[in-house]
PDB file of C-alpha atoms and ligand atoms in Angstrom:
ATOM      1  CA  MET A1268      -6.911 -23.053   2.406  1.00 81.00           C
ATOM      2  CA  MET A1269      -7.267 -20.795   5.435  1.00 94.00           C
ATOM      3  CA  LEU A1270      -5.417 -17.503   5.417  1.00 98.00           C
ATOM      4  CA  ASN A1271      -2.499 -17.223   7.825  1.00 98.00           C
ATOM      5  CA  LEU A1272      -3.052 -13.837   9.445  1.00 98.00           C
ATOM      6  CA  ASN A1273      -0.677 -14.236  12.372  1.00 98.00           C
ATOM      7  CA  PHE A1274       2.044 -11.617  11.897  1.00 98.00           C
ATOM      8  CA  HIS A1275       4.103 -12.343  15.013  1.00 98.00           C
ATOM      9  CA  PRO A1276       7.029 -12.034  14.863  1.00 98.00           C
ATOM     10  CA  PHE A1277       6.643  -9.231  12.322  1.00 98.00           C
ATOM     11  CA  PRO A1278       7.867 -10.458   8.912  1.00 98.00           C
ATOM     12  CA  GLU A1279      10.652  -8.172   7.680  1.00 98.00           C
ATOM     13  CA  LEU A1280      11.358  -8.364   3.959  1.00 98.00           C
ATOM     14  CA  LYS A1281      14.584  -7.314   2.199  1.00 98.00           C
ATOM     15  CA  THR A1282      15.442  -6.324  -1.337  1.00 95.00           C
ATOM     16  CA  LYS A1283      18.677  -4.945  -2.735  1.00 95.00           C
ATOM     17  CA  ARG A1284      17.813  -1.377  -1.709  1.00 98.00           C
ATOM     18  CA  LEU A1285      14.924  -1.738   0.715  1.00 98.00           C
ATOM     19  CA  LEU A1286      14.115  -3.048   4.153  1.00 98.00           C
ATOM     20  CA  LEU A1287      10.375  -3.539   4.578  1.00 98.00           C
ATOM     21  CA  ARG A1288       9.805  -3.403   8.325  1.00 99.00           C
ATOM     22  CA  GLN A1289       7.087  -2.577  10.838  1.00 98.00           C
ATOM     23  CA  VAL A1290       6.002   1.066  11.164  1.00 98.00           C
ATOM     24  CA  LEU A1291       6.802   2.180  14.725  1.00 98.00           C
ATOM     25  CA  PRO A1292       5.834   5.188  16.876  1.00 98.00           C
ATOM     26  CA  THR A1293       9.423   6.468  16.377  1.00 98.00           C
ATOM     27  CA  ASP A1294       8.503   6.905  12.670  1.00 98.00           C
ATOM     28  CA  ALA A1295       5.799   9.464  13.510  1.00 98.00           C
ATOM     29  CA  GLU A1296       7.600  12.420  11.971  1.00 98.00           C
ATOM     30  CA  ASN A1297       8.202  10.568   8.700  1.00 98.00           C
ATOM     31  CA  VAL A1298       4.647   9.248   8.680  1.00 98.00           C
ATOM     32  CA  MET A1299       3.415  12.821   9.094  1.00 98.00           C
ATOM     33  CA  ARG A1300       5.544  13.891   6.103  1.00 98.00           C
ATOM     34  CA  ILE A1301       4.240  11.057   3.945  1.00 98.00           C
ATOM     35  CA  ARG A1302       0.576  10.926   5.013  1.00 98.00           C
ATOM     36  CA  GLY A1303       0.449  14.710   5.185  1.00 98.00           C
ATOM     37  CA  ASN A1304       1.800  15.317   1.679  1.00 98.00           C
ATOM     38  CA  GLU A1305      -0.831  16.760  -0.614  1.00 98.00           C
ATOM     39  CA  GLU A1306       0.628  15.301  -3.809  1.00 98.00           C
ATOM     40  CA  ALA A1307       1.052  11.830  -2.323  1.00 98.00           C
ATOM     41  CA  MET A1308      -2.484  11.876  -0.881  1.00 98.00           C
ATOM     42  CA  ARG A1309      -4.166  13.235  -4.015  1.00 98.00           C
ATOM     43  CA  TYR A1310      -5.873   9.959  -4.964  1.00 98.00           C
ATOM     44  CA  ILE A1311      -6.063   8.447  -1.489  1.00 97.00           C
ATOM     45  CA  PRO A1312      -9.445   9.233   0.067  1.00 96.00           C
ATOM     46  CA  ARG A1313      -8.187   9.533   3.649  1.00 95.00           C
ATOM     47  CA  PRO A1314      -7.797  12.655   5.766  1.00 96.00           C
ATOM     48  CA  ARG A1315      -4.274  14.073   5.596  1.00 97.00           C
ATOM     49  CA  ALA A1316      -2.087  13.747   8.710  1.00 98.00           C
ATOM     50  CA  LYS A1317      -1.396  17.304   9.816  1.00 97.00           C
ATOM     51  CA  THR A1318      -0.009  16.851  13.338  1.00 98.00           C
ATOM     52  CA  MET A1319       2.151  14.384  15.252  1.00 98.00           C
ATOM     53  CA  GLU A1320      -1.054  13.198  16.946  1.00 98.00           C
ATOM     54  CA  ASP A1321      -2.543  12.423  13.539  1.00 98.00           C
ATOM     55  CA  ALA A1322       0.600  10.495  12.586  1.00 98.00           C
ATOM     56  CA  LEU A1323       0.602   8.549  15.854  1.00 98.00           C
ATOM     57  CA  GLY A1324      -3.063   7.749  15.210  1.00 98.00           C
ATOM     58  CA  VAL A1325      -2.168   6.349  11.778  1.00 98.00           C
ATOM     59  CA  ILE A1326       0.625   4.254  13.319  1.00 98.00           C
ATOM     60  CA  GLU A1327      -1.718   2.960  16.009  1.00 98.00           C
ATOM     61  CA  MET A1328      -4.238   1.972  13.349  1.00 98.00           C
ATOM     62  CA  LEU A1329      -1.528   0.128  11.379  1.00 98.00           C
ATOM     63  CA  THR A1330      -0.333  -1.623  14.558  1.00 98.00           C
ATOM     64  CA  ASN A1331      -3.851  -2.691  15.557  1.00 98.00           C
ATOM     65  CA  GLY A1332      -4.415  -4.062  12.055  1.00 98.00           C
ATOM     66  CA  ILE A1333      -1.309  -6.253  12.388  1.00 98.00           C
ATOM     67  CA  ASN A1334      -2.168  -7.418  15.899  1.00 98.00           C
ATOM     68  CA  GLU A1335      -5.762  -8.251  14.940  1.00 98.00           C
ATOM     69  CA  GLY A1336      -4.881  -9.882  11.597  1.00 98.00           C
ATOM     70  CA  LYS A1337      -6.994  -7.310   9.750  1.00 98.00           C
ATOM     71  CA  SER A1338      -4.217  -5.717   7.674  1.00 98.00           C
ATOM     72  CA  ILE A1339      -0.434  -5.645   7.388  1.00 99.00           C
ATOM     73  CA  ASN A1340       1.584  -2.658   6.322  1.00 98.00           C
ATOM     74  CA  TRP A1341       5.335  -2.279   6.007  1.00 99.00           C
ATOM     75  CA  ALA A1342       7.474   0.841   6.192  1.00 98.00           C
ATOM     76  CA  ILE A1343       9.456   1.028   2.936  1.00 98.00           C
ATOM     77  CA  SER A1344      12.838   1.941   4.404  1.00 98.00           C
ATOM     78  CA  ASN A1345      16.393   2.473   3.212  1.00 98.00           C
ATOM     79  CA  ILE A1346      18.285  -0.771   3.855  1.00 98.00           C
ATOM     80  CA  GLU A1347      21.434   1.235   4.648  1.00 98.00           C
ATOM     81  CA  ASN A1348      19.560   3.519   7.049  1.00 98.00           C
ATOM     82  CA  PRO A1349      16.233   2.018   8.158  1.00 98.00           C
ATOM     83  CA  SER A1350      15.183   5.133  10.061  1.00 98.00           C
ATOM     84  CA  GLU A1351      14.709   6.794   6.631  1.00 98.00           C
ATOM     85  CA  ILE A1352      11.333   5.740   5.294  1.00 98.00           C
ATOM     86  CA  TYR A1353      10.246   6.367   1.739  1.00 98.00           C
ATOM     87  CA  GLY A1354       6.660   5.223   2.073  1.00 98.00           C
ATOM     88  CA  ILE A1355       4.282   2.555   3.259  1.00 98.00           C
ATOM     89  CA  MET A1356       2.852  -0.485   1.506  1.00 99.00           C
ATOM     90  CA  GLY A1357       0.948  -3.598   2.379  1.00 99.00           C
ATOM     91  CA  TYR A1358      -2.411  -5.318   2.533  1.00 99.00           C
ATOM     92  CA  VAL A1359      -4.988  -2.846   3.715  1.00 98.00           C
ATOM     93  CA  ASN A1360      -7.872  -5.339   3.858  1.00 98.00           C
ATOM     94  CA  PHE A1361      -8.319  -9.095   3.947  1.00 98.00           C
ATOM     95  CA  TYR A1362     -11.346 -11.043   2.687  1.00 98.00           C
ATOM     96  CA  PRO A1363     -10.629 -14.459   4.271  1.00 98.00           C
ATOM     97  CA  GLU A1364     -13.714 -16.160   2.814  1.00 97.00           C
ATOM     98  CA  LEU A1365     -12.493 -15.178  -0.692  1.00 98.00           C
ATOM     99  CA  SER A1366      -8.770 -15.821   0.034  1.00 98.00           C
ATOM    100  CA  LYS A1367      -8.305 -12.258  -1.182  1.00 98.00           C
ATOM    101  CA  ALA A1368      -6.537  -9.108   0.008  1.00 98.00           C
ATOM    102  CA  GLU A1369      -6.455  -5.509  -1.148  1.00 98.00           C
ATOM    103  CA  ILE A1370      -2.958  -4.148  -1.717  1.00 98.00           C
ATOM    104  CA  GLY A1371      -1.982  -0.511  -1.180  1.00 98.00           C
ATOM    105  CA  TYR A1372       1.219   1.510  -1.543  1.00 98.00           C
ATOM    106  CA  MET A1373       2.409   5.086  -1.311  1.00 98.00           C
ATOM    107  CA  LEU A1374       5.688   7.003  -1.336  1.00 98.00           C
ATOM    108  CA  HIS A1375       6.644  10.540  -0.455  1.00 98.00           C
ATOM    109  CA  PRO A1376       7.089  12.370  -3.818  1.00 98.00           C
ATOM    110  CA  ASP A1377      10.830  12.841  -3.083  1.00 98.00           C
ATOM    111  CA  TYR A1378      11.150   9.113  -3.765  1.00 98.00           C
ATOM    112  CA  TRP A1379       8.916   8.672  -6.812  1.00 98.00           C
ATOM    113  CA  GLY A1380      10.290   7.330 -10.061  1.00 98.00           C
ATOM    114  CA  LYS A1381      13.101   5.253  -8.524  1.00 98.00           C
ATOM    115  CA  GLY A1382      11.308   1.949  -8.836  1.00 98.00           C
ATOM    116  CA  TYR A1383      10.956   1.472  -5.088  1.00 98.00           C
ATOM    117  CA  VAL A1384       7.339   0.288  -5.166  1.00 98.00           C
ATOM    118  CA  PRO A1385       7.955  -2.058  -8.132  1.00 98.00           C
ATOM    119  CA  GLU A1386      10.871  -3.509  -6.123  1.00 98.00           C
ATOM    120  CA  GLY A1387       8.823  -3.890  -2.933  1.00 98.00           C
ATOM    121  CA  ILE A1388       5.648  -5.186  -4.552  1.00 98.00           C
ATOM    122  CA  LEU A1389       7.368  -8.381  -5.703  1.00 98.00           C
ATOM    123  CA  LEU A1390       8.216  -9.316  -2.118  1.00 98.00           C
ATOM    124  CA  VAL A1391       4.851  -8.253  -0.741  1.00 98.00           C
ATOM    125  CA  GLU A1392       3.102 -10.387  -3.384  1.00 98.00           C
ATOM    126  CA  LYS A1393       5.372 -13.367  -2.715  1.00 98.00           C
ATOM    127  CA  PHE A1394       4.668 -13.046   1.001  1.00 98.00           C
ATOM    128  CA  GLY A1395       0.935 -12.781   0.314  1.00 98.00           C
ATOM    129  CA  PHE A1396       0.693 -15.794  -1.970  1.00 98.00           C
ATOM    130  CA  GLU A1397       3.169 -18.053  -0.154  1.00 98.00           C
ATOM    131  CA  GLN A1398       2.889 -17.127   3.528  1.00 98.00           C
ATOM    132  CA  ILE A1399      -0.624 -15.698   3.909  1.00 98.00           C
ATOM    133  CA  ASN A1400      -2.055 -18.195   1.356  1.00 98.00           C
ATOM    134  CA  LEU A1401      -3.844 -15.580  -0.724  1.00 98.00           C
ATOM    135  CA  GLN A1402      -5.373 -16.716  -4.000  1.00 98.00           C
ATOM    136  CA  ILE A1403      -6.191 -13.201  -5.247  1.00 98.00           C
ATOM    137  CA  ILE A1404      -4.624  -9.787  -4.754  1.00 98.00           C
ATOM    138  CA  GLU A1405      -6.861  -6.878  -5.612  1.00 98.00           C
ATOM    139  CA  ALA A1406      -5.922  -3.239  -6.119  1.00 98.00           C
ATOM    140  CA  LYS A1407      -8.283  -0.304  -6.244  1.00 98.00           C
ATOM    141  CA  ILE A1408      -7.255   2.958  -7.870  1.00 98.00           C
ATOM    142  CA  ASP A1409      -8.717   6.312  -8.709  1.00 98.00           C
ATOM    143  CA  PRO A1410      -9.027   6.265 -12.534  1.00 98.00           C
ATOM    144  CA  ARG A1411      -6.975   9.485 -12.664  1.00 98.00           C
ATOM    145  CA  ASN A1412      -4.030   7.834 -10.912  1.00 98.00           C
ATOM    146  CA  ASP A1413      -1.894   6.990 -13.955  1.00 98.00           C
ATOM    147  CA  ASN A1414       1.258   6.317 -11.906  1.00 98.00           C
ATOM    148  CA  SER A1415      -0.512   3.662  -9.859  1.00 98.00           C
ATOM    149  CA  ARG A1416      -2.104   2.060 -12.943  1.00 98.00           C
ATOM    150  CA  LYS A1417       1.379   1.758 -14.488  1.00 98.00           C
ATOM    151  CA  ILE A1418       2.587  -0.197 -11.459  1.00 98.00           C
ATOM    152  CA  LEU A1419      -0.331  -2.608 -11.769  1.00 98.00           C
ATOM    153  CA  GLN A1420      -0.111  -3.093 -15.527  1.00 98.00           C
ATOM    154  CA  ARG A1421       3.635  -3.688 -15.405  1.00 98.00           C
ATOM    155  CA  ASN A1422       3.043  -6.273 -12.700  1.00 98.00           C
ATOM    156  CA  HIS A1423       0.450  -8.142 -14.787  1.00 98.00           C
ATOM    157  CA  TYR A1424      -2.683  -7.185 -12.873  1.00 98.00           C
ATOM    158  CA  GLN A1425      -5.848  -7.510 -14.969  1.00 98.00           C
ATOM    159  CA  PHE A1426      -8.517  -4.853 -15.110  1.00 98.00           C
ATOM    160  CA  ASP A1427     -11.592  -6.234 -13.335  1.00 98.00           C
ATOM    161  CA  ARG A1428     -14.245  -3.544 -13.047  1.00 98.00           C
ATOM    162  CA  LEU A1429     -15.024   0.145 -12.866  1.00 98.00           C
ATOM    163  CA  VAL A1430     -17.284   1.221 -10.024  1.00 98.00           C
ATOM    164  CA  TYR A1431     -18.921   4.515 -10.804  1.00 98.00           C
ATOM    165  CA  LYS A1432     -19.425   6.955  -7.920  1.00 97.00           C
ATOM    166  CA  GLU A1433     -18.303   4.355  -5.401  1.00 97.00           C
ATOM    167  CA  MET A1434     -17.868   6.832  -2.578  1.00 95.00           C
ATOM    168  CA  THR A1435     -18.004  10.460  -1.621  1.00 97.00           C
ATOM    169  CA  PHE A1436     -14.936  12.053  -0.052  1.00 97.00           C
ATOM    170  CA  GLN A1437     -14.742  15.723   0.810  1.00 95.00           C
ATOM    171  CA  GLU A1438     -17.857  16.387  -1.243  1.00 96.00           C
ATOM    172  CA  GLU A1439     -16.415  14.758  -4.340  1.00 96.00           C
ATOM    173  CA  GLU A1440     -17.953  11.623  -5.886  1.00 97.00           C
ATOM    174  CA  LEU A1441     -15.195   9.158  -6.644  1.00 98.00           C
ATOM    175  CA  ASN A1442     -14.989   6.367  -9.202  1.00 98.00           C
ATOM    176  CA  SER A1443     -12.800   3.314  -8.630  1.00 98.00           C
ATOM    177  CA  GLU A1444     -11.005   0.959 -10.998  1.00 98.00           C
ATOM    178  CA  TYR A1445     -10.309  -2.526  -9.641  1.00 98.00           C
ATOM    179  CA  TYR A1446      -7.428  -4.717 -10.789  1.00 98.00           C
ATOM    180  CA  ILE A1447      -6.737  -8.292  -9.760  1.00 98.00           C
ATOM    181  CA  LYS A1448      -3.923 -10.802  -9.859  1.00 98.00           C
ATOM    182  CA  HIS A1449      -4.338 -14.530  -9.205  1.00 98.00           C
ATOM    183  CA  LYS A1450      -1.812 -16.842  -7.610  1.00 98.00           C
ATOM    184  CA  GLN A1451       0.098 -18.601 -10.416  1.00 94.00           C
TER     185      GLN A1451
HETATM  186  C1  COA B1542       2.093   5.179  -7.532  1.00 59.95           C
HETATM  187  C2  COA B1542       3.468   5.223  -6.879  1.00 59.95           C
HETATM  188  C3  COA B1542       3.452   4.332  -5.665  1.00 59.95           C
HETATM  189  C4  COA B1542       4.502   4.719  -7.885  1.00 59.95           C
HETATM  190  O1  COA B1542       5.691   4.256  -7.228  1.00 59.95           O
HETATM  191  P1  COA B1542       7.162   4.497  -7.834  1.00 59.95           P
HETATM  192  O2  COA B1542       8.104   3.683  -6.987  1.00 59.95           O
HETATM  193  O3  COA B1542       7.405   5.929  -7.999  1.00 59.95           O
HETATM  194  O4  COA B1542       7.019   3.784  -9.269  1.00 59.95           O
HETATM  195  P2  COA B1542       7.986   3.963 -10.517  1.00 59.95           P
HETATM  196  O5  COA B1542       9.368   4.318 -10.066  1.00 59.95           O
HETATM  197  O6  COA B1542       7.831   2.728 -11.349  1.00 59.95           O
HETATM  198  O7  COA B1542       7.354   5.185 -11.317  1.00 59.95           O
HETATM  199  C5  COA B1542       6.062   5.043 -11.857  1.00 59.95           C
HETATM  200  C6  COA B1542       5.696   6.252 -12.674  1.00 59.95           C
HETATM  201  O8  COA B1542       5.578   7.394 -11.836  1.00 59.95           O
HETATM  202  C7  COA B1542       5.806   8.575 -12.641  1.00 59.95           C
HETATM  203  N1  COA B1542       6.712   9.474 -11.921  1.00 59.95           N
HETATM  204  C8  COA B1542       7.977   9.240 -11.565  1.00 59.95           C
HETATM  205  N2  COA B1542       8.477  10.299 -10.898  1.00 59.95           N
HETATM  206  C9  COA B1542       7.498  11.205 -10.874  1.00 59.95           C
HETATM  207  C10 COA B1542       7.395  12.510 -10.346  1.00 59.95           C
HETATM  208  N3  COA B1542       8.421  13.063  -9.710  1.00 59.95           N
HETATM  209  N4  COA B1542       6.239  13.177 -10.508  1.00 59.95           N
HETATM  210  C11 COA B1542       5.197  12.617 -11.144  1.00 59.95           C
HETATM  211  N5  COA B1542       5.234  11.370 -11.649  1.00 59.95           N
HETATM  212  C12 COA B1542       6.375  10.685 -11.525  1.00 59.95           C
HETATM  213  C13 COA B1542       6.372   8.136 -13.941  1.00 59.95           C
HETATM  214  O9  COA B1542       5.344   8.250 -14.902  1.00 59.95           O
HETATM  215  C14 COA B1542       6.713   6.675 -13.716  1.00 59.95           C
HETATM  216  O10 COA B1542       6.518   5.946 -14.877  1.00 59.95           O
HETATM  217  P3  COA B1542       7.744   5.669 -15.897  1.00 59.95           P
HETATM  218  O11 COA B1542       8.499   4.546 -15.261  1.00 59.95           O
HETATM  219  O12 COA B1542       7.055   5.286 -17.136  1.00 59.95           O
HETATM  220  O13 COA B1542       8.569   6.915 -15.986  1.00 59.95           O
HETATM  221  C15 COA B1542       3.826   6.661  -6.447  1.00 59.95           C
HETATM  222  O14 COA B1542       3.658   7.488  -7.557  1.00 59.95           O
HETATM  223  C16 COA B1542       2.991   7.176  -5.284  1.00 59.95           C
HETATM  224  O15 COA B1542       3.316   6.968  -4.117  1.00 59.95           O
HETATM  225  N6  COA B1542       1.895   7.918  -5.598  1.00 59.95           N
HETATM  226  C17 COA B1542       1.070   8.541  -4.571  1.00 59.95           C
HETATM  227  C18 COA B1542       0.317   7.565  -3.712  1.00 59.95           C
HETATM  228  C19 COA B1542      -0.653   6.742  -4.486  1.00 59.95           C
HETATM  229  O16 COA B1542      -1.398   7.273  -5.289  1.00 59.95           O
HETATM  230  N7  COA B1542      -0.632   5.435  -4.243  1.00 59.95           N
HETATM  231  C20 COA B1542      -1.503   4.498  -4.922  1.00 59.95           C
HETATM  232  C21 COA B1542      -2.873   4.533  -4.363  1.00 59.95           C
HETATM  233  S1  COA B1542      -3.862   3.283  -5.206  1.00 59.95           S
END
């Protein structure tokens, strides 16, 4: 089945505590806090957002991805106060010919350990399998990222492969572990 990559109107998702909504230019300050945080970015091989311009650039990239059907990311926000965002999660890459997407998620460290990503991932997966028509969700982690591996294992992702020295980022050679989950 073809993937449905039309995200208009933007699909908001709700859990008990969270509103997953589009990331907007008005979120730039929060995006700078999250994408600029050293601890949060430790195992994410992307340049850190240091300025409001950087943050607006990230938001523009996320928006273009949605508009072009290349990716979809949600702001993980407080359902009681949606201007407070804890992090960002979504599908960072689609492989339409494989009916597959790569999932990604991150929170500002102030919000770690509260089960927010485990709560959001269930809805993001449901949306992916049922609305986008994905057959496979893939996740790629740095092998040192134990917190992220825990999320995947608890959500019944299977280890698929280790890619040794997959890329170089800031002069460091990085290995990647891939995990996958099939539609039930
Ligand atoms: C990976 C991540 C999304 C987990 O989300 P979360 O909502 O905090 O998940 P949980 O609440 O289930 O906590 C997972 C684990 O994080 C660890 N953790 C919790 N609070 C922590 C803290 N303040 N400092 C360090 N580790 C902490 C715990 O080991 C916890 O496991 P436990 O349930 O056995 O105690 C989050 O740690 C994060 O944003 N990390 C940085 C970004 C990143 O690496 N993203 C993944 C890229 S592939």
